[in-house]
PDB file of C-alpha atoms in Angstrom:
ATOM      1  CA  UNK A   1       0.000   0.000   0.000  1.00  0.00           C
ATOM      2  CA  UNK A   2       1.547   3.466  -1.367  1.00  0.00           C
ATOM      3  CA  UNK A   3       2.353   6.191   1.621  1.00  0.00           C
ATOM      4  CA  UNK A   4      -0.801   8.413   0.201  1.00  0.00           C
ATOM      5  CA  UNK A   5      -3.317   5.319   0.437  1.00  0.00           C
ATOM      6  CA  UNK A   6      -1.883   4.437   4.501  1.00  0.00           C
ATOM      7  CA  UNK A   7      -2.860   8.102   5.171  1.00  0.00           C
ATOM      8  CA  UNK A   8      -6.311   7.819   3.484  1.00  0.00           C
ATOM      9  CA  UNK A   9      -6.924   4.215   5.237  1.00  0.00           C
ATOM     10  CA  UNK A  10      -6.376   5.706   8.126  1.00  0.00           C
ATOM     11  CA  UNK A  11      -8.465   8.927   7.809  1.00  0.00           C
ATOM     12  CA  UNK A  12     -11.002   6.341   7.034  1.00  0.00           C
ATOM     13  CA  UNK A  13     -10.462   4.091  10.103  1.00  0.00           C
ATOM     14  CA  UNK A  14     -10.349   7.344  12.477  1.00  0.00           C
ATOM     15  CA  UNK A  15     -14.028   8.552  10.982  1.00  0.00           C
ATOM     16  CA  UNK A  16     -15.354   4.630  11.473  1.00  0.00           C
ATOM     17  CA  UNK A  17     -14.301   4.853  15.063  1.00  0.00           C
ATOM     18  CA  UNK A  18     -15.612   8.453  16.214  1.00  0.00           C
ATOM     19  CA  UNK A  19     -19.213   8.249  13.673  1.00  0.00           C
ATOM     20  CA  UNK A  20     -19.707   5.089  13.332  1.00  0.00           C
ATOM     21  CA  UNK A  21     -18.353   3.443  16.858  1.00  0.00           C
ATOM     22  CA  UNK A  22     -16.402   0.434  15.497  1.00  0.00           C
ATOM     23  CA  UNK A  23     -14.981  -1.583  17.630  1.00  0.00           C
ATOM     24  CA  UNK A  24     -11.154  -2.654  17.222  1.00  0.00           C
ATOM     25  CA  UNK A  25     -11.938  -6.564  15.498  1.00  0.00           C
ATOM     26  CA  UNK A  26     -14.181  -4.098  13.186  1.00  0.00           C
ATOM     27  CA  UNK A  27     -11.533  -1.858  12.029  1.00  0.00           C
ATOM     28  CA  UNK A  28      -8.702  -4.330  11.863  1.00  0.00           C
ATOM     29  CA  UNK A  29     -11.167  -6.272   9.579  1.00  0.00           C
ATOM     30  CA  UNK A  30     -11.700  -3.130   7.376  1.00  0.00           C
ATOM     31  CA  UNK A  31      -7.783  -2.346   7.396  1.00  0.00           C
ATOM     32  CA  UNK A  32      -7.241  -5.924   6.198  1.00  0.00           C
ATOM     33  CA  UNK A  33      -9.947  -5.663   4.006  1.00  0.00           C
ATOM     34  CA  UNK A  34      -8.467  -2.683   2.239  1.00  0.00           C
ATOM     35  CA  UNK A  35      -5.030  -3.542   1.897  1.00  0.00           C
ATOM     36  CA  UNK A  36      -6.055  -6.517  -0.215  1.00  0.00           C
ATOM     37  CA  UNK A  37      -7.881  -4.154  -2.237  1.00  0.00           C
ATOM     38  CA  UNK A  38      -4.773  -2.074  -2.584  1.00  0.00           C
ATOM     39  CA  UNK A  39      -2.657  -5.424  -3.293  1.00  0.00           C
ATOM     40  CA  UNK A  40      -4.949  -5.709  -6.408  1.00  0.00           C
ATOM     41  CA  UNK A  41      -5.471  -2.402  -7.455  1.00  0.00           C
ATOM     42  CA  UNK A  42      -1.687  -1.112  -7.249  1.00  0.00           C
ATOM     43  CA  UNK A  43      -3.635   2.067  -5.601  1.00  0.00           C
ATOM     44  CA  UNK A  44      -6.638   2.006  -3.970  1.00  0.00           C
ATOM     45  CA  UNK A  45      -7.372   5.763  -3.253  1.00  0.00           C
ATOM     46  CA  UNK A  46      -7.045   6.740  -6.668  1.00  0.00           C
ATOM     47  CA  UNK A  47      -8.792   3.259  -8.319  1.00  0.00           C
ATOM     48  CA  UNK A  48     -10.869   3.998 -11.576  1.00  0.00           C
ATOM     49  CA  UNK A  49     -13.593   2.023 -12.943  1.00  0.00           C
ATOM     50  CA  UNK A  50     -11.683  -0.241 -15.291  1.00  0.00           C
ATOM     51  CA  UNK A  51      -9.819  -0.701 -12.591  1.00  0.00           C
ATOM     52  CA  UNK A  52     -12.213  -2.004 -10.346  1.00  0.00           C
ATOM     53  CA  UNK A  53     -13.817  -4.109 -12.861  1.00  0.00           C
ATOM     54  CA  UNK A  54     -11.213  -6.395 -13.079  1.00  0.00           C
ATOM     55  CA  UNK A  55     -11.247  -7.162  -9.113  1.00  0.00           C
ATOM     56  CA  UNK A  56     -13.805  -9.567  -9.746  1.00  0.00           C
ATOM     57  CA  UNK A  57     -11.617 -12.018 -11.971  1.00  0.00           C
ATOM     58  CA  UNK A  58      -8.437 -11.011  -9.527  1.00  0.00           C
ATOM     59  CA  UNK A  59     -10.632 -12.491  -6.832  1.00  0.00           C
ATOM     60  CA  UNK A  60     -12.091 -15.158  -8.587  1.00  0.00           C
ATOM     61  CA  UNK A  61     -10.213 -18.253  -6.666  1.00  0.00           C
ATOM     62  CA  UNK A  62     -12.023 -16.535  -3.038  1.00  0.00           C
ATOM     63  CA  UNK A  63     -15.323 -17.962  -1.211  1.00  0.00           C
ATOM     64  CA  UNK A  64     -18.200 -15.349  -2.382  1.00  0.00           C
ATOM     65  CA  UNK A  65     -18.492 -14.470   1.065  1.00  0.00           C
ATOM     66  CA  UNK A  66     -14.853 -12.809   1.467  1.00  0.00           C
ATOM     67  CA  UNK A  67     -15.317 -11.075  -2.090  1.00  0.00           C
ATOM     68  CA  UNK A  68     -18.525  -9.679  -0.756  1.00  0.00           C
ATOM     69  CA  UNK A  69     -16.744  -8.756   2.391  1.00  0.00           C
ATOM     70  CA  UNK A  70     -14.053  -7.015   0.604  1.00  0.00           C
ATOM     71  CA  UNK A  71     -16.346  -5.080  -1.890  1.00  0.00           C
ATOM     72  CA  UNK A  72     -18.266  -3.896   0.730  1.00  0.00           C
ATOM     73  CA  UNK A  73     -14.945  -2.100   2.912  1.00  0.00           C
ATOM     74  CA  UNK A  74     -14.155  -1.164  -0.562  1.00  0.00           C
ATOM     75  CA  UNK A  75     -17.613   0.737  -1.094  1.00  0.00           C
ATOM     76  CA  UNK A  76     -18.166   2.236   2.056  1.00  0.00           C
ATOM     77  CA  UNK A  77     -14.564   3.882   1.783  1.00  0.00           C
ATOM     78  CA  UNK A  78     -14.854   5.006  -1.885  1.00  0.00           C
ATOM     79  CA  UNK A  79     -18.249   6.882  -0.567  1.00  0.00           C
ATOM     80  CA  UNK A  80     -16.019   8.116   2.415  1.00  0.00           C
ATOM     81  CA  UNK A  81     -13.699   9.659  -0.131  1.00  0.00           C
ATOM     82  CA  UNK A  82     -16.307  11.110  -1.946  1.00  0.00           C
ATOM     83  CA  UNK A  83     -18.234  12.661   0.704  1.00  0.00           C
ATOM     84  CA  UNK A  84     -15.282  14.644   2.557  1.00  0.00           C
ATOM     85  CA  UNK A  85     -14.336  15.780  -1.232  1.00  0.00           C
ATOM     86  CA  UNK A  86     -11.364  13.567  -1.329  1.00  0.00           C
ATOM     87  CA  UNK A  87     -12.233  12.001  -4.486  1.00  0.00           C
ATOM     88  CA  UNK A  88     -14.542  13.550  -7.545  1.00  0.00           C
ATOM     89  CA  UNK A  89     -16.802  10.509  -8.025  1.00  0.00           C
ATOM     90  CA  UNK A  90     -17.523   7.386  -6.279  1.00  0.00           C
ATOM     91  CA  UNK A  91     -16.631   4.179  -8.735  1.00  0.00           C
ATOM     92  CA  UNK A  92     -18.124   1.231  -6.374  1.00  0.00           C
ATOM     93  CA  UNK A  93     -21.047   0.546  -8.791  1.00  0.00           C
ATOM     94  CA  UNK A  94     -18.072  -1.343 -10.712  1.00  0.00           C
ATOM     95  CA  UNK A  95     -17.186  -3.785  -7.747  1.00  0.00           C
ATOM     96  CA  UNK A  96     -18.188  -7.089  -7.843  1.00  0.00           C
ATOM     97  CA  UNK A  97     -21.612  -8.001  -6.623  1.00  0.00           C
ATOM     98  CA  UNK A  98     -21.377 -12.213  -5.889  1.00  0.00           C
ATOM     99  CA  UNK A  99     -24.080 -14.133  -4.728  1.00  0.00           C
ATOM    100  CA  UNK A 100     -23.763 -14.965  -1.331  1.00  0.00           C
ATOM    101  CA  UNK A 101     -26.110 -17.157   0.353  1.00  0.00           C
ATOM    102  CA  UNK A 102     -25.623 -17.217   4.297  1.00  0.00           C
ATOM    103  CA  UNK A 103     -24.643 -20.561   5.413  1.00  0.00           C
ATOM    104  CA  UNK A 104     -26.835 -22.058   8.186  1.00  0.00           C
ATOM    105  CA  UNK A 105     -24.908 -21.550  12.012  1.00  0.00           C
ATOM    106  CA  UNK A 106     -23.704 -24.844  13.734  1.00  0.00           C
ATOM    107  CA  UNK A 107     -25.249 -25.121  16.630  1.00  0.00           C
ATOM    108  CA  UNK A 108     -25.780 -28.388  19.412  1.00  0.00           C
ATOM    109  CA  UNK A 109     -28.795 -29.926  20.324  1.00  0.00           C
ATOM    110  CA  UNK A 110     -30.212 -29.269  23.655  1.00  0.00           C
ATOM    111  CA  UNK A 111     -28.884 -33.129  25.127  1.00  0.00           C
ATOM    112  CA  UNK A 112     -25.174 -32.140  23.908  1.00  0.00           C
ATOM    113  CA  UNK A 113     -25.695 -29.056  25.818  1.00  0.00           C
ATOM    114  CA  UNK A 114     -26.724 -30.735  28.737  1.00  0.00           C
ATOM    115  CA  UNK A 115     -23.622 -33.230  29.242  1.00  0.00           C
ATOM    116  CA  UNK A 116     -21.182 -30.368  28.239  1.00  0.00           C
ATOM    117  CA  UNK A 117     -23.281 -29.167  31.482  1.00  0.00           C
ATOM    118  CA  UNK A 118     -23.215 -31.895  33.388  1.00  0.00           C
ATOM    119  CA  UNK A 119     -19.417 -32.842  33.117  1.00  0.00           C
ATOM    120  CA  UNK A 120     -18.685 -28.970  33.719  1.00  0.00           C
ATOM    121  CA  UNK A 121     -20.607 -28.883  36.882  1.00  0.00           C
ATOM    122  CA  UNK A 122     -19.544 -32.063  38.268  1.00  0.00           C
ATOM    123  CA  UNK A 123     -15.779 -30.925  37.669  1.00  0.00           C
ATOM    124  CA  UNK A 124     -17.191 -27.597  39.458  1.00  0.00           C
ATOM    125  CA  UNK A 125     -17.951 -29.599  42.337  1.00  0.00           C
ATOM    126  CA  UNK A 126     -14.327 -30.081  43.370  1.00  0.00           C
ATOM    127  CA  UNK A 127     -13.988 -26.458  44.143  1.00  0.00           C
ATOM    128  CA  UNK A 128     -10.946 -25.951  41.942  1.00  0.00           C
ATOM    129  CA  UNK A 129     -10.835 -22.290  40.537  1.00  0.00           C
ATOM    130  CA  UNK A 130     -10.375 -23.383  37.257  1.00  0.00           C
ATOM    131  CA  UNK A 131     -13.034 -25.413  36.986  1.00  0.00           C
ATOM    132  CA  UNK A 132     -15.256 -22.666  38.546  1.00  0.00           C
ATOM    133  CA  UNK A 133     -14.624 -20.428  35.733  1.00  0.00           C
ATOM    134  CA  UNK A 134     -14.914 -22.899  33.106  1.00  0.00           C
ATOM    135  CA  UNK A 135     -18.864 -23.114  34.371  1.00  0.00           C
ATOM    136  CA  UNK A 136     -19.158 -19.758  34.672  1.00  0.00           C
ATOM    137  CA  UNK A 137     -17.960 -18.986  31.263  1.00  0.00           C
ATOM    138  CA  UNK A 138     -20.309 -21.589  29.809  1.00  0.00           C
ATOM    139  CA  UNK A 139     -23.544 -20.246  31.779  1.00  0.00           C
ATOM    140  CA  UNK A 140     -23.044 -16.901  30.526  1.00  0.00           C
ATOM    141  CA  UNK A 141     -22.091 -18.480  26.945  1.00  0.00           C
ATOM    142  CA  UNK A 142     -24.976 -20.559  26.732  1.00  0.00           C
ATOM    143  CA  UNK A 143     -27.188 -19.040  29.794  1.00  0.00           C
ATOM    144  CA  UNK A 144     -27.337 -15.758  27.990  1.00  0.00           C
ATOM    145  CA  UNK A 145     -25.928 -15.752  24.330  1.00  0.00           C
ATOM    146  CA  UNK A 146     -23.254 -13.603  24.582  1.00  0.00           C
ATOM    147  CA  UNK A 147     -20.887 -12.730  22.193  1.00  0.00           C
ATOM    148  CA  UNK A 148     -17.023 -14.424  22.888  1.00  0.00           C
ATOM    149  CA  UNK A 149     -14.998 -10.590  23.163  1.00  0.00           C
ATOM    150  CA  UNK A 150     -18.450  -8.781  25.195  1.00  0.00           C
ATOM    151  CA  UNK A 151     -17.990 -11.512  27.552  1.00  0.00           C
ATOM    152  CA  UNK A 152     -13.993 -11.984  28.112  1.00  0.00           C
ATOM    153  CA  UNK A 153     -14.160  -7.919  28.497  1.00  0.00           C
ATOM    154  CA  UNK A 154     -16.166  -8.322  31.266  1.00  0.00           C
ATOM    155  CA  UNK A 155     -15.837  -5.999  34.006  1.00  0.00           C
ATOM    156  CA  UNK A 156     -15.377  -7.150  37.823  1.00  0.00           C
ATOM    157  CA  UNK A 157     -18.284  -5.720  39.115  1.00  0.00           C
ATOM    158  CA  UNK A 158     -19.879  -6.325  35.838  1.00  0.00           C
ATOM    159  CA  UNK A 159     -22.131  -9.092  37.835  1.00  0.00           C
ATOM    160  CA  UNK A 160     -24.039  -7.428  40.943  1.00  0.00           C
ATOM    161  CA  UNK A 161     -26.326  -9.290  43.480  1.00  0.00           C
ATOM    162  CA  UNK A 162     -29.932  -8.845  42.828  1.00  0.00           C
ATOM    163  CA  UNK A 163     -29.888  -7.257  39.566  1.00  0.00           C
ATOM    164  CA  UNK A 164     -30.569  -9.762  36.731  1.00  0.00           C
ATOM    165  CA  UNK A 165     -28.890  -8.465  34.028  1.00  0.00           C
ATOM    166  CA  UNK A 166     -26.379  -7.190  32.459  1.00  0.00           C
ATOM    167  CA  UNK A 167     -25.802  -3.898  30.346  1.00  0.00           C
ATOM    168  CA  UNK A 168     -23.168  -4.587  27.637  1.00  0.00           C
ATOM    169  CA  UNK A 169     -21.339  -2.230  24.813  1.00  0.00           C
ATOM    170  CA  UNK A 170     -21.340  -4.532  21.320  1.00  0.00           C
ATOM    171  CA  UNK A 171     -20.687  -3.923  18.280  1.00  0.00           C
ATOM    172  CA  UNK A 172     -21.506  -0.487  17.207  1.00  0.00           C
ATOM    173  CA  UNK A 173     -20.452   0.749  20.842  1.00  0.00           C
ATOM    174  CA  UNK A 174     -24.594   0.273  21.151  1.00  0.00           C
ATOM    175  CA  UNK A 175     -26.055  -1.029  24.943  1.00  0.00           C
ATOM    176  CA  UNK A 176     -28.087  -3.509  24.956  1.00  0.00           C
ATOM    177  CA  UNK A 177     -29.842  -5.369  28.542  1.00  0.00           C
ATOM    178  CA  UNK A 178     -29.088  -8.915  28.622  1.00  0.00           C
ATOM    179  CA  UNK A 179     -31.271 -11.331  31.397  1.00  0.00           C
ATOM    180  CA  UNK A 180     -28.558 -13.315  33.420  1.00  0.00           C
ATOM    181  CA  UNK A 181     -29.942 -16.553  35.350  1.00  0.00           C
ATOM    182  CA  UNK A 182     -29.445 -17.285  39.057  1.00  0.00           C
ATOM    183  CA  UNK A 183     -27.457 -20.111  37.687  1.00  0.00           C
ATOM    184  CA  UNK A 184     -25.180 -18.035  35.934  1.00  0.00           C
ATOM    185  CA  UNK A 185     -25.019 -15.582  38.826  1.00  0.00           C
ATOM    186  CA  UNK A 186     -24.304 -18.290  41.426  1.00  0.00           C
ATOM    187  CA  UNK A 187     -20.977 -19.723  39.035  1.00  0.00           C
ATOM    188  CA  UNK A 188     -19.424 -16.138  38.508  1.00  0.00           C
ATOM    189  CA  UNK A 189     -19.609 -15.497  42.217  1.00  0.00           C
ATOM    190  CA  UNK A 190     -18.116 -18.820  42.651  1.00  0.00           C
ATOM    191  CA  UNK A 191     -15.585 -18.482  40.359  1.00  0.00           C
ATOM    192  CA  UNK A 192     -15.287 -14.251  41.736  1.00  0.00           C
ATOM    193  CA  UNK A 193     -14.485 -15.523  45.191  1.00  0.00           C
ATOM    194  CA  UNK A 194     -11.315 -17.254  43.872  1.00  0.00           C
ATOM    195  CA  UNK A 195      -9.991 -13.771  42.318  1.00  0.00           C
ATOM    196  CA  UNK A 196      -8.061 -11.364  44.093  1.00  0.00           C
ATOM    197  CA  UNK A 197      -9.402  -7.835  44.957  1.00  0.00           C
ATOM    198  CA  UNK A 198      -7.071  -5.952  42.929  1.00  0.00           C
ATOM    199  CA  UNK A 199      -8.542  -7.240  39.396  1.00  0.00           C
ATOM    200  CA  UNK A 200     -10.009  -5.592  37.175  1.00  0.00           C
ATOM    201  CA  UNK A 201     -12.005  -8.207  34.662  1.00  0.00           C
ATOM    202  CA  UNK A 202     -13.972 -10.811  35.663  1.00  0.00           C
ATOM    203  CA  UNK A 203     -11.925 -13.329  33.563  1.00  0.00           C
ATOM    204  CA  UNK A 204      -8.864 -12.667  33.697  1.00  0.00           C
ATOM    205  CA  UNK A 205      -5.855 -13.559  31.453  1.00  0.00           C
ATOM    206  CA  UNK A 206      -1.974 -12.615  31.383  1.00  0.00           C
ATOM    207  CA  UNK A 207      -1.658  -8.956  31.437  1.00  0.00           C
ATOM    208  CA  UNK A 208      -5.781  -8.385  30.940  1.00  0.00           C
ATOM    209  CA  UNK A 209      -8.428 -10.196  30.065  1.00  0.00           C
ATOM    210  CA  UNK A 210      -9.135 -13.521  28.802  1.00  0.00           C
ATOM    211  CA  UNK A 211      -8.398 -13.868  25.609  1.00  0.00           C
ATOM    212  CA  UNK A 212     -10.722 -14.698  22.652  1.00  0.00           C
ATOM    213  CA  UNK A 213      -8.246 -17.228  21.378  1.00  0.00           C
ATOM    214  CA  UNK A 214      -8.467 -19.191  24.819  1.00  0.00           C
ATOM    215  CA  UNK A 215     -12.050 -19.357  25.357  1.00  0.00           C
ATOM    216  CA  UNK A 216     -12.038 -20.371  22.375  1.00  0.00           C
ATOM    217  CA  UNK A 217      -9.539 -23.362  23.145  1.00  0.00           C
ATOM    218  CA  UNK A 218     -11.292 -23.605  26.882  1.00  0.00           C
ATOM    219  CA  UNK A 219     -14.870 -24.150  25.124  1.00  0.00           C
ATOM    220  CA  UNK A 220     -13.269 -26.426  22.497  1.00  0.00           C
ATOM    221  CA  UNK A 221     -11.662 -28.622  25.653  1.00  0.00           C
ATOM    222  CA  UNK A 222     -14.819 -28.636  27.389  1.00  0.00           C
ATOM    223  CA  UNK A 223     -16.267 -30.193  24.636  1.00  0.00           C
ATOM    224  CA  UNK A 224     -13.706 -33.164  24.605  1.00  0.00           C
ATOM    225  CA  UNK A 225     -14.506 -34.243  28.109  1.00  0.00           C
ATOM    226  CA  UNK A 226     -18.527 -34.044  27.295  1.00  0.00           C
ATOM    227  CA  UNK A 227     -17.653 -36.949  24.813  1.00  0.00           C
ATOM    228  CA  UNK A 228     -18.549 -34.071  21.748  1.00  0.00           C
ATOM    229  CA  UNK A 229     -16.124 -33.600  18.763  1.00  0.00           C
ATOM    230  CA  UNK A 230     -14.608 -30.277  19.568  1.00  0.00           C
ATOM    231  CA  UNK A 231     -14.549 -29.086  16.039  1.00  0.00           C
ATOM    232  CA  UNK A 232     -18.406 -28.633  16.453  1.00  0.00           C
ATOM    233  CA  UNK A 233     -18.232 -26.367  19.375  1.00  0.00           C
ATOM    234  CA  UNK A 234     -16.911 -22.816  19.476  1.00  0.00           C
ATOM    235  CA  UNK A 235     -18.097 -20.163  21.570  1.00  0.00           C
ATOM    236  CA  UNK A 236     -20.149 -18.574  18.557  1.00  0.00           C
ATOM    237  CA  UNK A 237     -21.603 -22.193  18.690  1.00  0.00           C
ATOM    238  CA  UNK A 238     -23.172 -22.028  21.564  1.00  0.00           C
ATOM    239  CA  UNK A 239     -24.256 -18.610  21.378  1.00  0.00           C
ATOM    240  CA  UNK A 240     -25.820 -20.070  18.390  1.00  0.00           C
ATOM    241  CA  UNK A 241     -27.465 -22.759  20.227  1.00  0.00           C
ATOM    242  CA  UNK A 242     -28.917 -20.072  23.014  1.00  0.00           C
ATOM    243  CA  UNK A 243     -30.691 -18.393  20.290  1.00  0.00           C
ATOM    244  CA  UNK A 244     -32.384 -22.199  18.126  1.00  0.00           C
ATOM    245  CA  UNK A 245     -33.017 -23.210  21.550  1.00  0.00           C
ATOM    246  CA  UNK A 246     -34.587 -19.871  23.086  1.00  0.00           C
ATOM    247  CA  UNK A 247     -36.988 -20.091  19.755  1.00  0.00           C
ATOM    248  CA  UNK A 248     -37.738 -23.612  19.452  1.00  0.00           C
ATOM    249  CA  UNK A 249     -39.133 -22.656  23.354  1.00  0.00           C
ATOM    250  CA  UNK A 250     -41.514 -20.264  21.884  1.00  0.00           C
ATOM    251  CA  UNK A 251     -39.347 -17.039  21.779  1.00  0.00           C
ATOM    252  CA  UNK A 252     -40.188 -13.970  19.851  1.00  0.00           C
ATOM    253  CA  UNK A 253     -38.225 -13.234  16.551  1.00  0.00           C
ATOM    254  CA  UNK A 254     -38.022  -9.715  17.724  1.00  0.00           C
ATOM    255  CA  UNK A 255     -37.322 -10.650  21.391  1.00  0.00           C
ATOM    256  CA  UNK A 256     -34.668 -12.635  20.213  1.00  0.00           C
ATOM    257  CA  UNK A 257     -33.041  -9.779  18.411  1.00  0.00           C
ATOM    258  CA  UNK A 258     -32.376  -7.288  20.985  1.00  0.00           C
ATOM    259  CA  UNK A 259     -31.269 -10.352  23.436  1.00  0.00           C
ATOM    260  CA  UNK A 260     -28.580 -11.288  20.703  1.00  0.00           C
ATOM    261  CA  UNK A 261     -27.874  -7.491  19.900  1.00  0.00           C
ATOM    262  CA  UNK A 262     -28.303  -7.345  16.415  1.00  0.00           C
ATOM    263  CA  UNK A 263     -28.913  -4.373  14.288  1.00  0.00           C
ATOM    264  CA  UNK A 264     -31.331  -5.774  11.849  1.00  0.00           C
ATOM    265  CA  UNK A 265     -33.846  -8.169  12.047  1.00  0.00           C
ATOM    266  CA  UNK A 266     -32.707 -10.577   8.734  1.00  0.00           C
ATOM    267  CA  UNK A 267     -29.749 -11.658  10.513  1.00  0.00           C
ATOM    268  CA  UNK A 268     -31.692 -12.993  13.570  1.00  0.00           C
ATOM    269  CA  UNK A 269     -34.297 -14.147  10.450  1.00  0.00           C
ATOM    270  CA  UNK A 270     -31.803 -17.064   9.951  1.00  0.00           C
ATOM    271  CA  UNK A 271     -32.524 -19.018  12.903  1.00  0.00           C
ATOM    272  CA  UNK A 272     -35.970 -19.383  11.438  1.00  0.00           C
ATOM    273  CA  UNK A 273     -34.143 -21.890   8.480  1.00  0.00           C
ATOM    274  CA  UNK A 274     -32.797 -23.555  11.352  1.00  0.00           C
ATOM    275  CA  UNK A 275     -35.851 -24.422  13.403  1.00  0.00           C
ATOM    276  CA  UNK A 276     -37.961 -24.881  10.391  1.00  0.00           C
ATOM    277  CA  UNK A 277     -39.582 -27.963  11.800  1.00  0.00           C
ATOM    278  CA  UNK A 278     -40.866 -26.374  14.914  1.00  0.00           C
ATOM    279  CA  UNK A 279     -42.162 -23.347  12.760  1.00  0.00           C
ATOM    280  CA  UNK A 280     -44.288 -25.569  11.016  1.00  0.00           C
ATOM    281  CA  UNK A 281     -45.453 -27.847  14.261  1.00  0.00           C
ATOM    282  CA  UNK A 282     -46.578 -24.199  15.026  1.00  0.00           C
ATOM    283  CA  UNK A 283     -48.689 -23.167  12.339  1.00  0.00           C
ATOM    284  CA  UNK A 284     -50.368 -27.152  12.134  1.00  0.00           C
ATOM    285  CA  UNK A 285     -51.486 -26.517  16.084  1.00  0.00           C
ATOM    286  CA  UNK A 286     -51.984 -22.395  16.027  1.00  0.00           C
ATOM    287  CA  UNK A 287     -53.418 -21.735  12.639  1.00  0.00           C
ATOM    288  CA  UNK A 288     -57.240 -21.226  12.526  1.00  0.00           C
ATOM    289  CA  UNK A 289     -57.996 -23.816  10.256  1.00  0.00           C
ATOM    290  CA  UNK A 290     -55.771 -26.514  11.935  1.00  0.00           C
ATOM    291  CA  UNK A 291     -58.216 -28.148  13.543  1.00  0.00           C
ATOM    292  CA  UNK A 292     -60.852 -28.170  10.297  1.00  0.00           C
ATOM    293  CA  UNK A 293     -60.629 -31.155   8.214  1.00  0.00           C
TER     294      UNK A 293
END
């Protein structure tokens, strides 16, 4: 990337964290994003039409999913550009446009959920601190859906006695309140008691917090002992399964979406593909004419 298209990247990257309230994964995506636009393009700044054009055979050999990805950082900077007057025109209507079809989310049924459970909670029962926040991490995973960084960025204090929820920053620096169970508020004070008073996260790892790379790896372990193949499981996973599970129990679609924090409703829309058999148990046994032959 030339010297001219760093300082326009960045100019970029500043306005998506001050408007826009990106979080860090965000713009490190975007950056990445962009610089393999810029490894195509020679220069991405000062790209022309023709120029983008030909991104879609440079990228042929990528998943549609990561060329979609890229076009979009690619559009949403080129109308960046245009809008503080760095650039004339805006040439994104010549980026490729491939059809990308949202793969289905992994998730576990509600029994594989239960022994991952089951073998956490017994290993729980020995008192060993590790163990304590290995079921703690998996109520509030599971318990309440959240995302892997909002919850190894939890705050100490982030869990008080007799309030029942949380109030979490995610992406988009937007709040949103998320229900935690007695369950879950029983294992993190548990697991708190083992910490000492000078810490400041509730998980905490090395020089801060826990990182997303070992819950990852903890999850993935915790897996192994339940007898499940740990390639199935990630922490998205059961986030995943908190949301199938939560509507296969009757939840509200739009419910749903503010518990899982997302910005617009098609995304949450996909867990409907994934509990298609209770949606139709629902309209045989709700439907007005169900029970007319």
């Amino acid at each position: 990337m030339t010297e001219a298209d760093h300082a326009l990247v960045d100019r970029f990257l500043d306005m998506m964290a001050a408007e826009a309230g990106a979080a860090r994964n965000t713009l490190l995506a975007y950056r990445r994003d962009l610089e393999a636009g810029a490894q195509a393009l020679g220069e991405v700044g000062t790209a022309d039409v023709p120029a983008l054009q030909k991104l879609g055979a440079a990228w042929r050999e990528l998943a549609p999913s990561t060329v979609a990805r890229r076009a979009s950082a690619l559009r949403r900077f080129y109308g960046f550009l245009l809008d503080e007057g760095l650039r004339d025109d805006d040439p994104s209507a010549a980026l490729p446009r491939p059809v990308h079809q949202r793969p289905l989310p992994r998730i576990l049924d509600a029994h594989e959920v239960e022994v991952m459970f089951r073998e956490a909670e017994d290993r729980a029962a020995s008192g060993q601190p590790l163990a304590l926040r290995n079921l703690a991490l998996l109520e509030l995973l599971y318990g309440s859906g959240l995302r892997a960084t909002e919850l190894v960025s939890l705050p100490r204090g982030a869990l008080r006695p007799g309030q029942p929820f949380l109030i979490l920053k995610g992406k988009g620096a937007k709040e949103r309140l998320v229900p935690i169970s007695e369950r879950a508020h029983a294992a993190a004070a548990r697991w708190g008691e083992t910490l000492t008073k000078e810490g400041q996260w509730l998980f905490p790892g090395g020089k801060a917090h826990l990182s997303r790379v070992r819950l990852f790896q903890i999850v993935r372990a915790m897996a192994a002992v339940a007898g499940i193949a740990p390639d199935r499981v990630s922490p998205h996973v059961l986030r995943h399964a908190f949301a199938t599970h939560l509507l296969a129990g009757g939840a509200d679609l739009r419910v749903l979406q503010a518990l899982l924090g997302h910005a617009d409703i098609a995304t949450t829309q996909i867990y409907t593909h994934v509990d298609s058999a209770r949606l139709v148990e629902l309209v045989n046994a709700r439907h007005p004419l169900a029970d007319k032959r």
